[in-house]
Amino acid sequence: MAKRTLSGRARACANIALAKYWGKSDIPLNLPAVPSLSLTLDKLVTDTRVTFDEQLPADEVFLDETLQTGKASARVVELLDRVRKKAGLAAYARVQSKNNFPTAAGLASSASGFAALAAAANVAAGLPYDEKRVSAWARQSSASAARSVYGGFVELKAGRPGQKSLSARPIAPADHWDVRLLVAITAQGPKKVGSTLGMEHSRETSPLYQAWVEQSTAMFNRVKRGVLRRDLEMVGRAMEQSTFSFHACAMASDPGILYWQPPTIAALHTVRALREDKGIAAYATMDAGPHVKVLCEAKDAARIKRALLATEGVSEVLTARPGPAIRLG
Ligand code: DP6
């Protein structure tokens, strides 16, 4: 029989959580312990091609043209195995993935990366494109990636231990609300404690973990209500509380996890001063790293960007808008 190659391509955008995910209810199934809600961003994009090729002796994973080994490649192979099982395929795959943003700056790439990978592998395997299944596959690799399958505002519910499947769900499209998300770069180099390890360490050792899990649904509900009403103050306040709560939980671990750098705190004060002294609606969030992300209305974005760039230690500010769902081909 002739050797077969099957290939598929997908482009996915990164997302930023407005209500944060931190902690798992089931580690092997990678189910989140708390609900989260995100905004897909138009600016930070991953393009991935997957080719199943019967002549390959093993899976090959390239990120930005560099061959990946160890853990990075193992997580990709696990996702490919799920797709192969569903499609009844045996062939190994070549994965070629490119980020349009500097991964060295420590910006999250796993969300757009695993979403694009799941979608491209789905297409390459010849399966009909099914957003829910792609989101569930992406979620098993990295829970935040489940949300990058969809555009606009997206929720991911908490999972019950042992739950068979869990996908994200869009709650409002990108054109629902013309907000901006500014990313202030406050440090160079990859983060020291990845989110997977950081949240597990928090669960095992932080006295604040249980309180975080109990309170997170209320914060999520306020973020969701605020998004549906386009109420920036409601979203912003709940988002800041969600951010500070999960960081407090991580900091209280043993040993503590501290993602903040001096410019992180300086940028947080810039945001606060804009709000309190100038009456500009700007709200901050952070992920498992030192960068500060600011949610605001489109009309205020340029002014906030100038203030962030004038903050000691902020080297660059990217401006993103609500972004689209995964694009195939
Ligand atoms: C702080 O999705 O990277 O960015 O499921 O272990 O891969 P894994 O974790 P990941 O965690 C993201 C955590 C966060 C908040 C968020 O994006 O909701």
Tab-separated table of C-alpha atoms and ligand atoms in Angstrom:
chain	number	residue	atom	x	y	z
A	1	MET	CA	0.000	0.000	0.000
A	2	ALA	CA	1.245	3.551	-0.749
A	3	LYS	CA	2.656	5.507	2.175
A	4	ARG	CA	0.218	8.179	3.333
A	5	THR	CA	0.830	11.674	4.658
A	6	LEU	CA	-1.986	13.692	6.148
A	7	SER	CA	-1.612	17.297	7.100
A	8	GLY	CA	-3.589	20.090	8.759
A	9	ARG	CA	-2.980	23.673	9.844
A	10	ALA	CA	-4.494	25.950	12.456
A	11	ARG	CA	-3.973	29.423	13.909
A	12	ALA	CA	-4.964	30.174	17.511
A	13	CYS	CA	-4.776	33.349	19.597
A	14	ALA	CA	-3.606	33.582	23.205
A	15	ASN	CA	-6.124	34.485	25.886
A	16	ILE	CA	-6.006	36.372	29.162
A	17	ALA	CA	-8.090	35.212	32.090
A	18	LEU	CA	-10.330	37.910	33.592
A	19	ALA	CA	-11.426	35.356	36.234
A	20	LYS	CA	-8.413	33.192	37.016
A	21	TYR	CA	-7.887	29.427	36.927
A	22	TRP	CA	-5.485	28.220	39.637
A	23	GLY	CA	-5.702	24.642	40.957
A	24	LYS	CA	-6.911	21.272	39.702
A	25	SER	CA	-9.681	18.985	40.946
A	26	ASP	CA	-8.211	15.996	39.083
A	27	ILE	CA	-4.558	15.959	38.096
A	28	PRO	CA	-4.431	13.006	35.634
A	29	LEU	CA	-7.501	14.350	33.798
A	30	ASN	CA	-6.295	17.979	34.160
A	31	LEU	CA	-9.655	19.279	35.372
A	32	PRO	CA	-9.722	22.783	36.896
A	33	ALA	CA	-10.890	23.186	40.512
A	34	VAL	CA	-12.338	26.641	39.795
A	35	PRO	CA	-14.271	28.270	36.938
A	36	SER	CA	-12.427	30.797	34.759
A	37	LEU	CA	-13.399	33.364	32.140
A	38	SER	CA	-11.098	34.768	29.497
A	39	LEU	CA	-10.736	37.217	26.667
A	40	THR	CA	-9.154	35.878	23.474
A	41	LEU	CA	-6.507	38.335	22.192
A	42	ASP	CA	-5.939	39.241	18.560
A	43	LYS	CA	-2.241	40.053	18.991
A	44	LEU	CA	-0.474	36.942	20.270
A	45	VAL	CA	-0.828	34.174	17.714
A	46	THR	CA	0.440	30.599	17.225
A	47	ASP	CA	0.453	28.928	13.794
A	48	THR	CA	0.775	25.151	13.802
A	49	ARG	CA	1.042	22.502	11.111
A	50	VAL	CA	0.665	18.815	11.918
A	51	THR	CA	1.642	16.151	9.389
A	52	PHE	CA	1.014	12.465	10.076
A	53	ASP	CA	3.596	10.630	8.007
A	54	GLU	CA	3.920	6.833	7.934
A	55	GLN	CA	7.636	7.148	7.176
A	56	LEU	CA	8.514	8.978	10.377
A	57	PRO	CA	10.258	6.793	13.003
A	58	ALA	CA	8.926	8.946	15.878
A	59	ASP	CA	7.001	12.167	16.533
A	60	GLU	CA	9.007	15.335	15.836
A	61	VAL	CA	8.101	18.640	17.458
A	62	PHE	CA	9.513	21.958	16.273
A	63	LEU	CA	8.776	25.233	18.035
A	64	ASP	CA	10.002	28.298	16.157
A	65	GLU	CA	12.172	25.909	14.096
A	66	THR	CA	13.885	24.392	17.158
A	67	LEU	CA	13.471	20.661	17.802
A	68	GLN	CA	11.853	20.142	21.214
A	69	THR	CA	12.889	17.352	23.574
A	70	GLY	CA	11.997	16.154	27.078
A	71	LYS	CA	8.867	17.496	28.768
A	72	ALA	CA	7.980	20.036	26.067
A	73	SER	CA	7.827	17.347	23.413
A	74	ALA	CA	6.214	14.743	25.729
A	75	ARG	CA	3.182	17.017	26.340
A	76	VAL	CA	2.702	17.375	22.576
A	77	VAL	CA	3.029	13.624	22.008
A	78	GLU	CA	0.321	12.968	24.633
A	79	LEU	CA	-2.108	15.170	22.734
A	80	LEU	CA	-1.197	13.503	19.424
A	81	ASP	CA	-1.866	10.105	21.061
A	82	ARG	CA	-5.395	11.207	21.982
A	83	VAL	CA	-6.050	12.269	18.403
A	84	ARG	CA	-4.513	9.062	16.947
A	85	LYS	CA	-6.688	6.952	19.235
A	86	LYS	CA	-9.873	8.751	18.191
A	87	ALA	CA	-8.992	8.574	14.461
A	88	GLY	CA	-7.577	5.022	14.517
A	89	LEU	CA	-4.243	6.271	13.195
A	90	ALA	CA	-0.841	4.716	13.847
A	91	ALA	CA	1.484	7.126	11.991
A	92	TYR	CA	3.849	9.453	13.803
A	93	ALA	CA	3.587	13.182	13.219
A	94	ARG	CA	5.762	16.187	12.511
A	95	VAL	CA	4.564	19.271	14.386
A	96	GLN	CA	5.773	22.692	13.266
A	97	SER	CA	4.646	25.517	15.489
A	98	LYS	CA	5.464	29.234	15.345
A	99	ASN	CA	4.614	32.013	17.766
A	100	ASN	CA	4.394	35.574	16.451
A	101	PHE	CA	5.468	36.839	19.890
A	102	PRO	CA	8.762	36.428	21.748
A	103	THR	CA	8.457	33.325	23.964
A	104	ALA	CA	11.710	34.388	25.619
A	105	ALA	CA	9.905	37.394	27.133
A	106	GLY	CA	7.984	34.895	29.270
A	107	LEU	CA	4.612	35.544	27.686
A	108	ALA	CA	2.222	32.620	27.935
A	109	SER	CA	2.391	30.455	24.852
A	110	SER	CA	0.809	27.231	26.077
A	111	ALA	CA	-2.794	28.410	25.613
A	112	SER	CA	-2.506	29.375	21.942
A	113	GLY	CA	0.023	26.560	21.398
A	114	PHE	CA	-2.107	23.640	22.579
A	115	ALA	CA	-5.298	25.065	21.039
A	116	ALA	CA	-3.617	25.349	17.621
A	117	LEU	CA	-2.060	21.889	18.028
A	118	ALA	CA	-5.363	20.201	18.919
A	119	ALA	CA	-7.148	21.835	15.976
A	120	ALA	CA	-4.379	21.128	13.434
A	121	ALA	CA	-4.114	17.487	14.578
A	122	ASN	CA	-7.903	17.100	14.357
A	123	VAL	CA	-7.816	18.283	10.745
A	124	ALA	CA	-4.700	16.293	9.828
A	125	ALA	CA	-6.265	13.103	11.199
A	126	GLY	CA	-9.171	13.581	8.802
A	127	LEU	CA	-11.764	13.961	11.551
A	128	PRO	CA	-14.630	16.424	11.111
A	129	TYR	CA	-13.783	19.664	12.937
A	130	ASP	CA	-15.539	19.643	16.284
A	131	GLU	CA	-14.830	22.689	18.482
A	132	LYS	CA	-15.998	20.994	21.665
A	133	ARG	CA	-13.761	17.985	21.161
A	134	VAL	CA	-10.806	20.202	20.189
A	135	SER	CA	-11.363	22.336	23.295
A	136	ALA	CA	-11.497	19.218	25.506
A	137	TRP	CA	-8.275	17.871	23.953
A	138	ALA	CA	-6.522	21.214	24.436
A	139	ARG	CA	-7.803	21.402	28.040
A	140	GLN	CA	-6.284	18.013	28.877
A	141	SER	CA	-2.858	19.404	27.883
A	142	SER	CA	-3.260	22.854	29.450
A	143	ALA	CA	-6.590	24.002	30.862
A	144	SER	CA	-6.244	27.617	29.726
A	145	ALA	CA	-5.798	26.312	26.133
A	146	ALA	CA	-9.420	25.086	26.117
A	147	ARG	CA	-10.484	28.756	26.079
A	148	SER	CA	-8.280	29.731	23.086
A	149	VAL	CA	-10.388	27.547	20.762
A	150	TYR	CA	-13.086	30.240	20.819
A	151	GLY	CA	-13.032	33.957	20.062
A	152	GLY	CA	-14.171	36.801	22.309
A	153	PHE	CA	-15.224	36.085	25.898
A	154	VAL	CA	-14.988	32.438	26.942
A	155	GLU	CA	-15.763	30.484	30.094
A	156	LEU	CA	-14.377	27.206	31.389
A	157	LYS	CA	-16.330	25.678	34.246
A	158	ALA	CA	-14.709	23.809	37.121
A	159	GLY	CA	-14.476	20.038	36.612
A	160	ARG	CA	-15.653	17.339	39.022
A	161	PRO	CA	-12.995	14.746	39.862
A	162	GLY	CA	-13.292	11.908	37.360
A	163	GLN	CA	-15.444	13.955	34.936
A	164	LYS	CA	-15.229	12.361	31.481
A	165	SER	CA	-15.032	15.475	29.339
A	166	LEU	CA	-14.917	19.243	29.795
A	167	SER	CA	-14.774	21.965	27.150
A	168	ALA	CA	-14.781	25.748	27.255
A	169	ARG	CA	-17.794	27.690	25.962
A	170	PRO	CA	-18.042	31.157	24.371
A	171	ILE	CA	-20.307	33.571	26.288
A	172	ALA	CA	-19.994	36.629	24.005
A	173	PRO	CA	-18.297	37.182	20.614
A	174	ALA	CA	-15.271	39.435	20.049
A	175	ASP	CA	-17.423	42.324	18.794
A	176	HIS	CA	-19.583	42.253	21.947
A	177	TRP	CA	-17.316	44.780	23.698
A	178	ASP	CA	-14.570	46.964	22.250
A	179	VAL	CA	-12.101	46.765	25.139
A	180	ARG	CA	-8.299	46.793	24.993
A	181	LEU	CA	-5.822	44.660	26.863
A	182	LEU	CA	-2.376	46.193	27.297
A	183	VAL	CA	0.540	43.912	28.137
A	184	ALA	CA	3.344	45.675	30.010
A	185	ILE	CA	6.578	43.674	29.745
A	186	THR	CA	8.377	43.943	33.083
A	187	ALA	CA	11.144	41.326	32.788
A	188	GLN	CA	12.997	39.214	30.244
A	189	GLY	CA	13.449	35.442	30.205
A	190	PRO	CA	11.058	32.573	30.924
A	191	LYS	CA	9.206	32.422	34.241
A	192	LYS	CA	10.814	30.486	37.091
A	193	VAL	CA	7.851	28.414	38.302
A	194	GLY	CA	5.460	27.279	35.557
A	195	SER	CA	1.729	27.446	36.282
A	196	THR	CA	1.257	23.646	36.413
A	197	LEU	CA	3.853	23.310	39.183
A	198	GLY	CA	2.874	26.550	40.893
A	199	MET	CA	-0.793	25.653	41.296
A	200	GLU	CA	0.015	22.133	42.504
A	201	HIS	CA	2.471	23.477	45.070
A	202	SER	CA	-0.227	25.956	46.201
A	203	ARG	CA	-2.760	23.141	46.613
A	204	GLU	CA	-0.327	21.049	48.636
A	205	THR	CA	1.130	23.719	50.917
A	206	SER	CA	-0.829	26.995	50.921
A	207	PRO	CA	-3.153	27.631	53.884
A	208	LEU	CA	-5.076	29.996	51.580
A	209	TYR	CA	-5.798	27.395	48.881
A	210	GLN	CA	-9.157	26.193	50.227
A	211	ALA	CA	-10.383	29.769	50.682
A	212	TRP	CA	-9.317	30.590	47.115
A	213	VAL	CA	-11.273	27.634	45.713
A	214	GLU	CA	-14.345	28.530	47.782
A	215	GLN	CA	-14.323	32.221	46.835
A	216	SER	CA	-13.391	31.870	43.155
A	217	THR	CA	-16.921	31.115	41.924
A	218	ALA	CA	-18.272	34.383	43.342
A	219	MET	CA	-15.493	36.338	41.604
A	220	PHE	CA	-16.116	34.420	38.363
A	221	ASN	CA	-19.843	35.253	38.569
A	222	ARG	CA	-19.110	38.963	39.006
A	223	VAL	CA	-16.718	38.935	36.036
A	224	LYS	CA	-19.282	37.129	33.889
A	225	ARG	CA	-22.134	39.456	34.830
A	226	GLY	CA	-19.902	42.459	34.173
A	227	VAL	CA	-18.835	41.158	30.744
A	228	LEU	CA	-22.435	40.507	29.688
A	229	ARG	CA	-23.407	44.050	30.797
A	230	ARG	CA	-20.206	45.621	29.427
A	231	ASP	CA	-19.583	47.058	32.888
A	232	LEU	CA	-15.848	47.716	33.084
A	233	GLU	CA	-15.842	48.630	36.766
A	234	MET	CA	-17.629	45.412	37.721
A	235	VAL	CA	-15.283	43.271	35.598
A	236	GLY	CA	-12.168	45.208	36.620
A	237	ARG	CA	-12.744	45.018	40.349
A	238	ALA	CA	-13.581	41.312	40.303
A	239	MET	CA	-10.629	40.635	37.969
A	240	GLU	CA	-8.178	42.401	40.296
A	241	GLN	CA	-9.565	40.496	43.267
A	242	SER	CA	-9.275	37.194	41.406
A	243	THR	CA	-5.675	38.044	40.451
A	244	PHE	CA	-4.578	39.154	43.909
A	245	SER	CA	-6.330	36.185	45.517
A	246	PHE	CA	-4.530	33.548	43.493
A	247	HIS	CA	-1.195	35.363	43.852
A	248	ALA	CA	-1.734	35.597	47.630
A	249	CYS	CA	-2.484	31.879	47.640
A	250	ALA	CA	0.756	31.157	45.730
A	251	MET	CA	2.816	33.514	47.921
A	252	ALA	CA	1.544	31.787	51.085
A	253	SER	CA	2.824	28.391	49.866
A	254	ASP	CA	5.814	26.734	51.519
A	255	PRO	CA	8.252	27.784	50.152
A	256	GLY	CA	6.395	30.812	48.808
A	257	ILE	CA	6.074	31.469	45.087
A	258	LEU	CA	6.733	35.094	44.214
A	259	TYR	CA	6.113	36.004	40.576
A	260	TRP	CA	6.352	39.762	41.124
A	261	GLN	CA	9.397	41.853	40.262
A	262	PRO	CA	9.910	45.490	41.279
A	263	PRO	CA	8.553	46.761	37.907
A	264	THR	CA	5.441	44.590	38.463
A	265	ILE	CA	4.615	46.578	41.592
A	266	ALA	CA	5.525	49.872	39.932
A	267	ALA	CA	3.150	49.099	37.046
A	268	LEU	CA	0.371	48.146	39.485
A	269	HIS	CA	0.781	51.539	41.157
A	270	THR	CA	0.678	53.275	37.779
A	271	VAL	CA	-2.680	51.617	37.084
A	272	ARG	CA	-3.996	52.584	40.517
A	273	ALA	CA	-2.843	56.191	40.137
A	274	LEU	CA	-4.506	56.480	36.729
A	275	ARG	CA	-7.727	55.312	38.298
A	276	GLU	CA	-7.619	57.218	41.566
A	277	ASP	CA	-5.957	60.475	40.495
A	278	LYS	CA	-7.061	60.781	36.873
A	279	GLY	CA	-10.387	58.935	36.911
A	280	ILE	CA	-9.333	56.597	34.069
A	281	ALA	CA	-10.939	53.151	34.158
A	282	ALA	CA	-7.882	50.871	34.042
A	283	TYR	CA	-7.686	47.510	35.838
A	284	ALA	CA	-4.740	45.158	36.213
A	285	THR	CA	-4.264	41.411	36.057
A	286	MET	CA	-1.266	39.098	36.111
A	287	ASP	CA	-0.664	35.443	35.338
A	288	ALA	CA	2.036	33.132	36.654
A	289	GLY	CA	4.714	35.668	35.832
A	290	PRO	CA	5.807	39.274	36.381
A	291	HIS	CA	4.051	41.035	33.477
A	292	VAL	CA	1.128	43.349	34.144
A	293	LYS	CA	-1.889	43.274	31.840
A	294	VAL	CA	-4.315	46.165	31.856
A	295	LEU	CA	-7.954	46.067	30.795
A	296	CYS	CA	-9.460	49.338	29.626
A	297	GLU	CA	-11.778	51.010	27.151
A	298	ALA	CA	-10.497	51.585	23.608
A	299	LYS	CA	-10.549	55.380	24.025
A	300	ASP	CA	-8.158	55.284	27.029
A	301	ALA	CA	-5.637	52.778	25.637
A	302	ALA	CA	-3.098	55.266	24.211
A	303	ARG	CA	-2.950	57.309	27.420
A	304	ILE	CA	-2.566	54.237	29.625
A	305	LYS	CA	0.141	52.871	27.340
A	306	ARG	CA	2.130	56.123	27.709
A	307	ALA	CA	1.828	55.948	31.496
A	308	LEU	CA	2.975	52.313	31.541
A	309	LEU	CA	5.942	53.066	29.260
A	310	ALA	CA	6.969	55.850	31.656
A	311	THR	CA	7.010	53.352	34.543
A	312	GLU	CA	10.465	52.293	35.757
A	313	GLY	CA	11.352	48.807	34.452
A	314	VAL	CA	8.592	48.510	31.851
A	315	SER	CA	10.402	47.807	28.594
A	316	GLU	CA	7.537	47.420	26.145
A	317	VAL	CA	3.743	47.621	25.985
A	318	LEU	CA	1.677	45.559	23.534
A	319	THR	CA	-1.930	46.496	22.783
A	320	ALA	CA	-4.412	43.707	22.019
A	321	ARG	CA	-8.107	43.685	21.089
A	322	PRO	CA	-10.704	40.953	21.446
A	323	GLY	CA	-9.578	38.230	19.055
A	324	PRO	CA	-11.137	35.524	16.884
A	325	ALA	CA	-11.674	31.796	17.288
A	326	ILE	CA	-9.266	29.266	15.816
A	327	ARG	CA	-8.795	29.536	12.061
A	328	LEU	CA	-8.083	26.382	10.067
A	329	GLY	CA	-5.998	25.863	6.941
B	1	DP6	C1	-2.404	31.932	35.993
B	1	DP6	O1	-3.429	26.529	31.796
B	1	DP6	O2	-0.976	27.055	32.075
B	1	DP6	O3	-2.560	31.807	33.637
B	1	DP6	O4	-3.530	23.378	33.000
B	1	DP6	O5	-1.416	23.110	34.277
B	1	DP6	O6	-1.312	23.760	31.861
B	1	DP6	P1	-2.111	23.827	33.148
B	1	DP6	O7	-2.093	25.364	33.590
B	1	DP6	P2	-2.271	26.676	32.699
B	1	DP6	O8	-2.614	27.737	33.861
B	1	DP6	C2	-2.925	29.072	33.615
B	1	DP6	C3	-2.989	29.799	34.905
B	1	DP6	C4	-3.136	31.300	34.818
B	1	DP6	C5	-4.595	31.740	34.930
B	1	DP6	C6	-5.463	31.463	33.740
B	1	DP6	O9	-5.011	31.538	32.577
B	1	DP6	O10	-6.668	31.199	33.976
